[in-house]
Tab-separated table of C-alpha atoms and ligand atoms in Angstrom:
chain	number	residue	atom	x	y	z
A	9	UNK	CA	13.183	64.223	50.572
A	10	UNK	CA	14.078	66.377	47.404
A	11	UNK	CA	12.085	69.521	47.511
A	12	UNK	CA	10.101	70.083	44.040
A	13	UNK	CA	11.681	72.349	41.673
A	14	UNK	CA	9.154	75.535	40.867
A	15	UNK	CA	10.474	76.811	38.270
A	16	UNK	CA	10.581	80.742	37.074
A	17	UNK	CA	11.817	80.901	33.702
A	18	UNK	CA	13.631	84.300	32.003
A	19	UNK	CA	13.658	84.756	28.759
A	20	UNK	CA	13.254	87.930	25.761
A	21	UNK	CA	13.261	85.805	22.614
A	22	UNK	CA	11.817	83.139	20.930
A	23	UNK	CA	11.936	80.439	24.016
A	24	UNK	CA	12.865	77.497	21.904
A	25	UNK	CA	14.963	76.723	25.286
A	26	UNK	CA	11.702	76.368	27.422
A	27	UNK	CA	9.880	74.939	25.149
A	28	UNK	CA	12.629	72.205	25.065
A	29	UNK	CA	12.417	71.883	28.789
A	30	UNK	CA	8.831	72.101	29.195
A	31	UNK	CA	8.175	69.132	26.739
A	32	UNK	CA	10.602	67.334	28.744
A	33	UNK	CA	8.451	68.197	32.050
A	34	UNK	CA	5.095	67.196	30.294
A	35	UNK	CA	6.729	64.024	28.590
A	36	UNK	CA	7.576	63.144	32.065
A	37	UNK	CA	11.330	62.931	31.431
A	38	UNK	CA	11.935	65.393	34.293
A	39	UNK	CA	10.211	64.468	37.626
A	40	UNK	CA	9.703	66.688	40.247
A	41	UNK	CA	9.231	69.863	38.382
A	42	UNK	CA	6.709	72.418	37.424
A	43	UNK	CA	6.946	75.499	35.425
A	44	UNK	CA	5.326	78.191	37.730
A	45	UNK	CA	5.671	81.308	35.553
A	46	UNK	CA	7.569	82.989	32.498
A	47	UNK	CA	9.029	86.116	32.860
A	48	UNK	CA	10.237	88.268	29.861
A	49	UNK	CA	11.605	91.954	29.485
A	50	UNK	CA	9.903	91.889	26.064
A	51	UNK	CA	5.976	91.642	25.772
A	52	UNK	CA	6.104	90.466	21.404
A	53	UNK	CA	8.663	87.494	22.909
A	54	UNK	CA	7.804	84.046	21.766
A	55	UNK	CA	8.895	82.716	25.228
A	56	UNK	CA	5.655	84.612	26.206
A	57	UNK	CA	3.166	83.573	23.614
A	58	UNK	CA	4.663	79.573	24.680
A	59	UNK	CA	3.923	80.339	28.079
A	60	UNK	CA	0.073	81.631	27.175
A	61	UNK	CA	-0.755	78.309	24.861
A	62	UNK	CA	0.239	76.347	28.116
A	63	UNK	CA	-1.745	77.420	30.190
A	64	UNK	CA	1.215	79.285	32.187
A	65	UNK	CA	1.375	82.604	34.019
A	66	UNK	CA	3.196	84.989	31.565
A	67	UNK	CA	4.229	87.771	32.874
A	68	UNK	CA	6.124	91.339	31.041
A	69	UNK	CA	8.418	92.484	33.620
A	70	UNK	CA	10.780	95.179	32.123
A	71	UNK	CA	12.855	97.648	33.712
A	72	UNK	CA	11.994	100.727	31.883
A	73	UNK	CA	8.489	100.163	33.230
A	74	UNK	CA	9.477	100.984	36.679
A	75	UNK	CA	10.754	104.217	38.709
A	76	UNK	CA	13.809	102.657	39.841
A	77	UNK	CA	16.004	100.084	39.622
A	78	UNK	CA	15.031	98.924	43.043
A	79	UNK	CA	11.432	98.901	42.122
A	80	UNK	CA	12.115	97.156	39.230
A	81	UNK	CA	13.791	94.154	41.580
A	82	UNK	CA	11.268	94.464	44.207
A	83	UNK	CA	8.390	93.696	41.505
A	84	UNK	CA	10.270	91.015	40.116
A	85	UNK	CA	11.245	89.191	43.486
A	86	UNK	CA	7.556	89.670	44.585
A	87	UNK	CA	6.519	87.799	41.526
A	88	UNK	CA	8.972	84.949	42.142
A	89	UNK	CA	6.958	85.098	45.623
A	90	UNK	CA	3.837	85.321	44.431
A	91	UNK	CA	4.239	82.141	42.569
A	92	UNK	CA	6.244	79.901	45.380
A	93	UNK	CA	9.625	79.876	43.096
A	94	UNK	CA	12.164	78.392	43.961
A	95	UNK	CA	14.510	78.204	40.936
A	96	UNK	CA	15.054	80.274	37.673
A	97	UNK	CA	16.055	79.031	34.278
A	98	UNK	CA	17.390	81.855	32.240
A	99	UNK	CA	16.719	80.716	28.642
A	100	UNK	CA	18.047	83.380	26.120
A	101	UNK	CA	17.614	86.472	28.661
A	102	UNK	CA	19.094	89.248	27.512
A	103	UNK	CA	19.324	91.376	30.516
A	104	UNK	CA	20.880	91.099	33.396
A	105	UNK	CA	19.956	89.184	37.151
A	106	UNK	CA	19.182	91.612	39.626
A	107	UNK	CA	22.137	91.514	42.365
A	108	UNK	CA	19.438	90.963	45.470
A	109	UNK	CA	17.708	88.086	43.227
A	110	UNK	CA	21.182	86.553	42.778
A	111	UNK	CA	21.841	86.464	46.186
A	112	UNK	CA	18.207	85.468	47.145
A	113	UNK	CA	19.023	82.700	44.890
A	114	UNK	CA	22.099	81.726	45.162
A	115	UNK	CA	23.268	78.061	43.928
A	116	UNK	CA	19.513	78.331	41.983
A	117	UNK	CA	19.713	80.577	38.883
A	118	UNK	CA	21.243	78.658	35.744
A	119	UNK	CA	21.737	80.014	32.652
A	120	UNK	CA	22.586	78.047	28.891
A	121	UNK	CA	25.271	79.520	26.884
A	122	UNK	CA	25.551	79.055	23.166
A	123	UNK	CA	29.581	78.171	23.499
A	124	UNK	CA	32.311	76.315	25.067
A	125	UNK	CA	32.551	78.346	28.457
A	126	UNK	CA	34.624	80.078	29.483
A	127	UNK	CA	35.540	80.979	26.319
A	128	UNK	CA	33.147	83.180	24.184
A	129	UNK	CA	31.600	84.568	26.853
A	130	UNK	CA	30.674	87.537	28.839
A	131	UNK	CA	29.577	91.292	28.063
A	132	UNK	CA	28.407	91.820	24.837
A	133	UNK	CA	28.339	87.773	24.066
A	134	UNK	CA	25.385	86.562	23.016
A	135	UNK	CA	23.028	85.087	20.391
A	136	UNK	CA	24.156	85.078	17.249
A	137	UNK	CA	27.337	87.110	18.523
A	138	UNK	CA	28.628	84.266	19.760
A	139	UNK	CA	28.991	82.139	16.713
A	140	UNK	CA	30.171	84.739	14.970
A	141	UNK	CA	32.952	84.958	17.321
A	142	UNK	CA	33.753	81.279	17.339
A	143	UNK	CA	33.617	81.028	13.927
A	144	UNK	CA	36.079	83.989	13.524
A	145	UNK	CA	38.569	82.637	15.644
A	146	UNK	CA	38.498	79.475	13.481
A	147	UNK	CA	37.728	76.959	16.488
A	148	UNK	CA	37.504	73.679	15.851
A	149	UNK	CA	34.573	73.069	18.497
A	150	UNK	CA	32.027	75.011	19.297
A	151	UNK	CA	28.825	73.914	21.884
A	152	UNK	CA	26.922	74.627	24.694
A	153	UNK	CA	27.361	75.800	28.599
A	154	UNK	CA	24.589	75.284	31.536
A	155	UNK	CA	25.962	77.008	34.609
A	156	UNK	CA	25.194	78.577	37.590
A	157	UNK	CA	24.473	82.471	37.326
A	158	UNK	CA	26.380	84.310	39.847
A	159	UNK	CA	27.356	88.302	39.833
A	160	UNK	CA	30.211	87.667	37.336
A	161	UNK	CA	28.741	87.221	33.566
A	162	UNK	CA	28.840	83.773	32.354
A	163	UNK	CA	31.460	82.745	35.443
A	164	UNK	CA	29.600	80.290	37.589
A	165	UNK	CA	29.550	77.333	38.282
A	166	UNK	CA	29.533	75.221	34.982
A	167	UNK	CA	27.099	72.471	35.758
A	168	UNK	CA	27.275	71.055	32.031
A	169	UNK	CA	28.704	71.205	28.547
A	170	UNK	CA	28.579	69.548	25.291
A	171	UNK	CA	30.629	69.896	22.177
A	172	UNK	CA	29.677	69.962	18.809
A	173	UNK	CA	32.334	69.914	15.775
A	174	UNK	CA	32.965	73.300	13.577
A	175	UNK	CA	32.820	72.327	9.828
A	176	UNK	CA	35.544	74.377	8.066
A	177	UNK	CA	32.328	75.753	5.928
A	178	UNK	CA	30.244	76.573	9.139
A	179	UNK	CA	28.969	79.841	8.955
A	180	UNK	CA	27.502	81.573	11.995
A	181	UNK	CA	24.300	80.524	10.846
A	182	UNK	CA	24.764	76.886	10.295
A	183	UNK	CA	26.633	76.750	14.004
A	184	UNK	CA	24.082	78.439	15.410
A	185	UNK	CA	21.395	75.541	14.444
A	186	UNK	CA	23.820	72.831	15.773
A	187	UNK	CA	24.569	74.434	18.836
A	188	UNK	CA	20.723	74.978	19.032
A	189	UNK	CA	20.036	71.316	18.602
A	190	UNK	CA	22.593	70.152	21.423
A	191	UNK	CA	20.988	72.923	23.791
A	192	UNK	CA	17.418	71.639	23.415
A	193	UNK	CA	19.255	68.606	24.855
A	194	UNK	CA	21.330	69.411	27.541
A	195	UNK	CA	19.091	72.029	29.028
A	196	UNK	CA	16.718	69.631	30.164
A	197	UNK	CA	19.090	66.925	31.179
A	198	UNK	CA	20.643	69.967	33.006
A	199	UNK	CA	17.202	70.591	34.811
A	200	UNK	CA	16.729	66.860	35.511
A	201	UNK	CA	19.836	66.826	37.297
A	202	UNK	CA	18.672	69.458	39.877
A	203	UNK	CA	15.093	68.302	39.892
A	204	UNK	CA	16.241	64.445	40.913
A	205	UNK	CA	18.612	66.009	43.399
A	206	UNK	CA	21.948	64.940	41.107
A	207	UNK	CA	23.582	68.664	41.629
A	208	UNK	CA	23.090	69.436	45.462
A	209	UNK	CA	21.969	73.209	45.575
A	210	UNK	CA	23.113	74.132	48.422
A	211	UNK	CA	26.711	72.569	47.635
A	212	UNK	CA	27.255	74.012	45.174
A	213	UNK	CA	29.763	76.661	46.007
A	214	UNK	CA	33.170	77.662	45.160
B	30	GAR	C1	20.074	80.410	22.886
B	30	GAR	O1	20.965	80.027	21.864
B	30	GAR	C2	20.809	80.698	24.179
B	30	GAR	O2	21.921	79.851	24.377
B	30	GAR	C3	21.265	82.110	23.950
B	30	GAR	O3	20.165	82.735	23.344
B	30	GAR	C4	19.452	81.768	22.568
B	30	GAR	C5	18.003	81.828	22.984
B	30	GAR	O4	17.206	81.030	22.140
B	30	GAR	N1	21.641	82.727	25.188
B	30	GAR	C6	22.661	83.574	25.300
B	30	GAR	O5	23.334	83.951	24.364
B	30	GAR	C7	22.922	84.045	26.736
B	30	GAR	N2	24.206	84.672	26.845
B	30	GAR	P1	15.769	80.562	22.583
B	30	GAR	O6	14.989	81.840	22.992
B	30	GAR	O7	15.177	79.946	21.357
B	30	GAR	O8	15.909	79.615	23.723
């Protein structure tokens, strides 16, 4: 017996990501799933206001809110609690996972990248960044990344990728709406995969 996926997803932007991955859910293209809760560092995020028309727990969770660090992570795991979680889709979060909420997770946090991992990725890699990067270094392929999030940034596990060609005229612009379109795919196969039991969680180790 699979258990259900209950989903937490992180996000600070627009959410174009979850909302990708929540039509799949409600389109029934991803069984065994439910989106329990958004959680965003930024309270104006779009991720947020996608969450609300839903009819989903959104919550504002940001660091500079709390005392501590620690407090910071104990509200945030207590959340994940609070709503029965067992999995987190990061979906253009811009901060970074607790350590404790790593480990309390381990083999279940998965982020998607906006490149070809392991290249173009790490600190200071992200967004629009990214393409910038790739289209610097003159690659011929750009695409996108699902992994699994693990204390090194943009290291784990990749679970998934998917190329898309660099026109010599791309600008970072124009790669970043291709690369979009191929995430709003492969995130939810990605999702389906755990959710039908494809990628064994607790296997999936180094
Ligand atoms: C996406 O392109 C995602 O790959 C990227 O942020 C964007 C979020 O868009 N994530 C990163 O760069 C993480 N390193 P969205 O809010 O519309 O899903």
């Amino acid at each position: 017996m699979i258990r259900p996926l209950n989903i937490a997803v992180f996000g600070s932007g627009r959410g174009s990501n979850f909302q990708a991955v929540l039509s799949a859910i409600q389109q029934g293209r991803i069984p065994n799933a439910d989106v329990r809760v958004v959680v965003s560092n930024n309270s104006s995020a779009g991720i947020l206001a996608i969450a609300r028309a839903n009819g989903i727990p959104a919550e504002h969770i940001s660091e500079k809110k709390f005392p501590t660090p620690e407090a910071f992570t104990e509200h945030l795991l207590a959340t994940l609690r609070l709503y029965d979680v067992n999995f987190i889709l990061l979906a253009g979060y811009m901060k970074r996972v607790p350590v404790r909420i790593i480990s309390e997770y381990r083999n279940r946090i998965i982020n998607i990248h906006p490149a070809l991992l392991p290249k173009f990725g790490g600190q200071g890699m992200y967004g629009m960044r990214v393409h910038e990067a790739v289209v610097a270094a003159r690659e011929h392929f750009s695409g996108a990344t699902v992994h699994i999030v693990d204390e090194e940034y943009d290291r784990g596990k990749i679970i998934v990728q998917k190329k898309v060609a660099v026109a010599p005229d791309d600008t970072a612009e124009s790669l970043a709406a291709k690369v979009l379109a191929i995430e709003h795919e492969l995130y939810p196969e990605a999702v389906r995969m755990f959710a039908v039991g494809g990628v064994l969680l607790d296997e999936v180790v180094e």
